[in-house]
């Protein structure tokens, strides 16, 4: 039996959810016996296999056009998509800027901050992605498993992945359902 | 009784019960947000919707009365999906992101409701509309972004506290929680009792001191009674890492129904006086640190060097009964010192004890104030002192409670009622004579009496004209009136009350003033200077009288928690535990015992009044008895009606 392939990526998040994934410590060895860990931000392979993976994991919300692209690509290449953490599930901390708007947030960050010397400007290279209204992943693509938390505990992540690896849909409830 | 079925189970409830009452009595539950057992049901959140057979729509169970033969279902798919939809709508309306809220993980009813429904995400995108935040108040912040419009705060402010500061402006999803006519909360009529914060189910009312200091489950909860006045409100002190974090009203026990005033909730957390950290002795005019052994030896030597009549002992009523009892036993019974007195000017407890000795038990409990037709308040300002008892009158005054107040200065409590009569002055015997005239109805000189007290005859007739016919008259007696010199008038008042079936409630100063009277302390700050003056001040502040008595004494022993003018002048200072660092009982106005449990550990070097007394007693070859309960209960029964 081939092991299910798992890939992950991060969008507008803080990497904390991936840190929490690593917090499962030695259980990660157990997990690699169950799954084939493919592209992740903390492995060498950076893009999920073109031929597809079984489980895709996304940390972070959709805050710009690049996040949107990555989310759509992951959705296309995975069978089951997991939204990992409060930012992926709800929009999270980056979504705070929605109360003022992306333009206001950029102005504050690049021009009005106390440490800016008056010559501040908002980066406008056409190569750069365009800031958007921050959305949860499920506003852009279909999400199959929501694992909220800031960050979700290592136990919760281990539970979800080990269930998926064994062909079951995890039930996120009790202590694993934590909105923080 | 009404009979109905809930989820197929028959249940019987009293007439007037709601469907929610029946559901809970049948052993089921539905989630609620706007519902609170201490408030009138309101039905705004729609979370408690249930299916009632024959009804076209789902029914809000918290407001719909239970009826005979009703068939109620709480567990159908229709109910469950409506519940999730209601929650989704609430989450989408404002900023309900848990990850940047201070009120999470068991502290927030909204979050808990989502967990209970198994929600892992939101199905409706939030509106991201910013609402106003009012951070003008020193004790709490009002964040409309976190508000679910349940109005529990508004209802607590009006229905329970009777202050009616909080209200709403605008309509529907744009509704805003405001103070008065939309003034900043910090400049409003708010009395900072903080009950709204305790009643808020979400993070919309943020307690400044406990915000981000840990979840409720991270804090250690300890039962306490407030000793700031004689009501002895039951409260819960919440601590973390030996720090006082928050104080809330106790929702399970006490006459106060979880209500507290500023003095009980916030004042203890604002303490900024400097602590005394070591025993001090005066040498060459300066206070210097010494060891406890040295300090206690100096005190014992002073006691030995003087005749006991040359020693006066004075203690704060903020000390627990255990300390008051031991203090009296040690100084009055064993030593028979010159005087054993209690700090403060309030003679109410003493006057009540003296009066009861003449005419028998006459007092009713504070809870009497919760339901009355007419209130006569003599010699106390219930907006300033004994505030929670004042809440009981204020909240009825809004509904035109008849109110007669007599006090040397204007008391704000009378402003609440439009049906009021106010006498400003101190001629209490004349006030009692006036009441007698109205009760007997045969005074020929009524108009002269009214004129002498500058009272409007029409208004007086309206408020006092038919006292006899009123079913529930309550007479509140406080410190200005209940003085030993007013005993004849007090006696006449109680006899009048008995005649018309009115209840008499007395407010007895602070902390353990009542216990002090029971133990036989002189209550009226008759403390006089003496060759040796022992002042057990604890965390209290000395009044002018005490300060003068101490200043005129030769050798001054002060047991105090904080530096002050009296510790500055002392010859020996003993560092003392504060209320939260010691356990002990308090006897409230009703004669009920409350236990203040120890909430935090004192820093090394602090000792309680009681512990020091025990050491001093053993140095004198005495053992203190430590039994007081039976004596207290017996004496209370002679004063307060059971």
PDB file of N, CA, C and O in Angstrom, chain A residues 47-55 72-79:
ATOM      1  N   UNK A  47       6.740  23.122  -4.238  1.00  0.00           N
ATOM      2  CA  UNK A  47       5.408  23.128  -4.846  1.00  0.00           C
ATOM      3  C   UNK A  47       4.808  21.747  -4.786  1.00  0.00           C
ATOM      4  O   UNK A  47       5.500  20.757  -5.027  1.00  0.00           O
ATOM      5  N   UNK A  48       3.519  21.632  -4.484  1.00  0.00           N
ATOM      6  CA  UNK A  48       2.900  20.301  -4.458  1.00  0.00           C
ATOM      7  C   UNK A  48       3.021  19.619  -5.823  1.00  0.00           C
ATOM      8  O   UNK A  48       2.974  20.292  -6.865  1.00  0.00           O
ATOM      9  N   UNK A  49       3.223  18.308  -5.790  1.00  0.00           N
ATOM     10  CA  UNK A  49       3.425  17.556  -7.030  1.00  0.00           C
ATOM     11  C   UNK A  49       2.337  17.869  -8.053  1.00  0.00           C
ATOM     12  O   UNK A  49       1.164  17.918  -7.707  1.00  0.00           O
ATOM     13  N   UNK A  50       2.799  18.019  -9.310  1.00  0.00           N
ATOM     14  CA  UNK A  50       1.824  18.316 -10.368  1.00  0.00           C
ATOM     15  C   UNK A  50       0.822  17.194 -10.524  1.00  0.00           C
ATOM     16  O   UNK A  50      -0.349  17.429 -10.843  1.00  0.00           O
ATOM     17  N   UNK A  51       1.288  15.952 -10.268  1.00  0.00           N
ATOM     18  CA  UNK A  51       0.366  14.822 -10.420  1.00  0.00           C
ATOM     19  C   UNK A  51      -0.605  14.713  -9.241  1.00  0.00           C
ATOM     20  O   UNK A  51      -1.463  13.840  -9.221  1.00  0.00           O
ATOM     21  N   UNK A  52      -0.436  15.617  -8.264  1.00  0.00           N
ATOM     22  CA  UNK A  52      -1.404  15.688  -7.182  1.00  0.00           C
ATOM     23  C   UNK A  52      -0.972  14.998  -5.909  1.00  0.00           C
ATOM     24  O   UNK A  52      -0.101  14.127  -5.920  1.00  0.00           O
ATOM     25  N   UNK A  53      -1.552  15.429  -4.799  1.00  0.00           N
ATOM     26  CA  UNK A  53      -1.311  14.809  -3.492  1.00  0.00           C
ATOM     27  C   UNK A  53      -2.669  14.428  -2.902  1.00  0.00           C
ATOM     28  O   UNK A  53      -3.708  14.849  -3.416  1.00  0.00           O
ATOM     29  N   UNK A  54      -2.640  13.643  -1.827  1.00  0.00           N
ATOM     30  CA  UNK A  54      -3.908  13.251  -1.214  1.00  0.00           C
ATOM     31  C   UNK A  54      -4.447  14.341  -0.296  1.00  0.00           C
ATOM     32  O   UNK A  54      -5.620  14.655  -0.295  1.00  0.00           O
ATOM     33  N   UNK A  55      -3.541  14.895   0.519  1.00  0.00           N
ATOM     34  CA  UNK A  55      -3.974  15.912   1.483  1.00  0.00           C
ATOM     35  C   UNK A  55      -3.162  17.190   1.283  1.00  0.00           C
ATOM     36  O   UNK A  55      -1.924  17.142   1.228  1.00  0.00           O
ATOM     37  N   UNK A  72      -5.437  28.343  -4.928  1.00  0.00           N
ATOM     38  CA  UNK A  72      -6.114  27.696  -6.069  1.00  0.00           C
ATOM     39  C   UNK A  72      -5.270  26.517  -6.573  1.00  0.00           C
ATOM     40  O   UNK A  72      -5.788  25.438  -6.856  1.00  0.00           O
ATOM     41  N   UNK A  73      -3.936  26.711  -6.607  1.00  0.00           N
ATOM     42  CA  UNK A  73      -3.048  25.642  -7.075  1.00  0.00           C
ATOM     43  C   UNK A  73      -3.131  24.436  -6.121  1.00  0.00           C
ATOM     44  O   UNK A  73      -3.252  23.290  -6.550  1.00  0.00           O
ATOM     45  N   UNK A  74      -3.104  24.721  -4.827  1.00  0.00           N
ATOM     46  CA  UNK A  74      -3.171  23.627  -3.853  1.00  0.00           C
ATOM     47  C   UNK A  74      -4.499  22.873  -3.999  1.00  0.00           C
ATOM     48  O   UNK A  74      -4.527  21.641  -3.961  1.00  0.00           O
ATOM     49  N   UNK A  75      -5.569  23.646  -4.155  1.00  0.00           N
ATOM     50  CA  UNK A  75      -6.889  22.997  -4.282  1.00  0.00           C
ATOM     51  C   UNK A  75      -6.917  22.071  -5.496  1.00  0.00           C
ATOM     52  O   UNK A  75      -7.429  20.938  -5.430  1.00  0.00           O
ATOM     53  N   UNK A  76      -6.324  22.558  -6.614  1.00  0.00           N
ATOM     54  CA  UNK A  76      -6.324  21.763  -7.850  1.00  0.00           C
ATOM     55  C   UNK A  76      -5.524  20.488  -7.675  1.00  0.00           C
ATOM     56  O   UNK A  76      -5.837  19.466  -8.271  1.00  0.00           O
ATOM     57  N   UNK A  77      -4.462  20.544  -6.843  1.00  0.00           N
ATOM     58  CA  UNK A  77      -3.549  19.411  -6.779  1.00  0.00           C
ATOM     59  C   UNK A  77      -3.818  18.472  -5.587  1.00  0.00           C
ATOM     60  O   UNK A  77      -3.065  17.528  -5.386  1.00  0.00           O
ATOM     61  N   UNK A  78      -4.807  18.769  -4.751  1.00  0.00           N
ATOM     62  CA  UNK A  78      -5.052  17.852  -3.622  1.00  0.00           C
ATOM     63  C   UNK A  78      -6.475  17.332  -3.626  1.00  0.00           C
ATOM     64  O   UNK A  78      -7.369  17.930  -4.225  1.00  0.00           O
ATOM     65  N   UNK A  79      -6.627  16.179  -2.958  1.00  0.00           N
ATOM     66  CA  UNK A  79      -7.981  15.609  -2.874  1.00  0.00           C
ATOM     67  C   UNK A  79      -8.728  16.198  -1.679  1.00  0.00           C
ATOM     68  O   UNK A  79      -9.893  16.530  -1.766  1.00  0.00           O
TER      69      UNK A  79
END
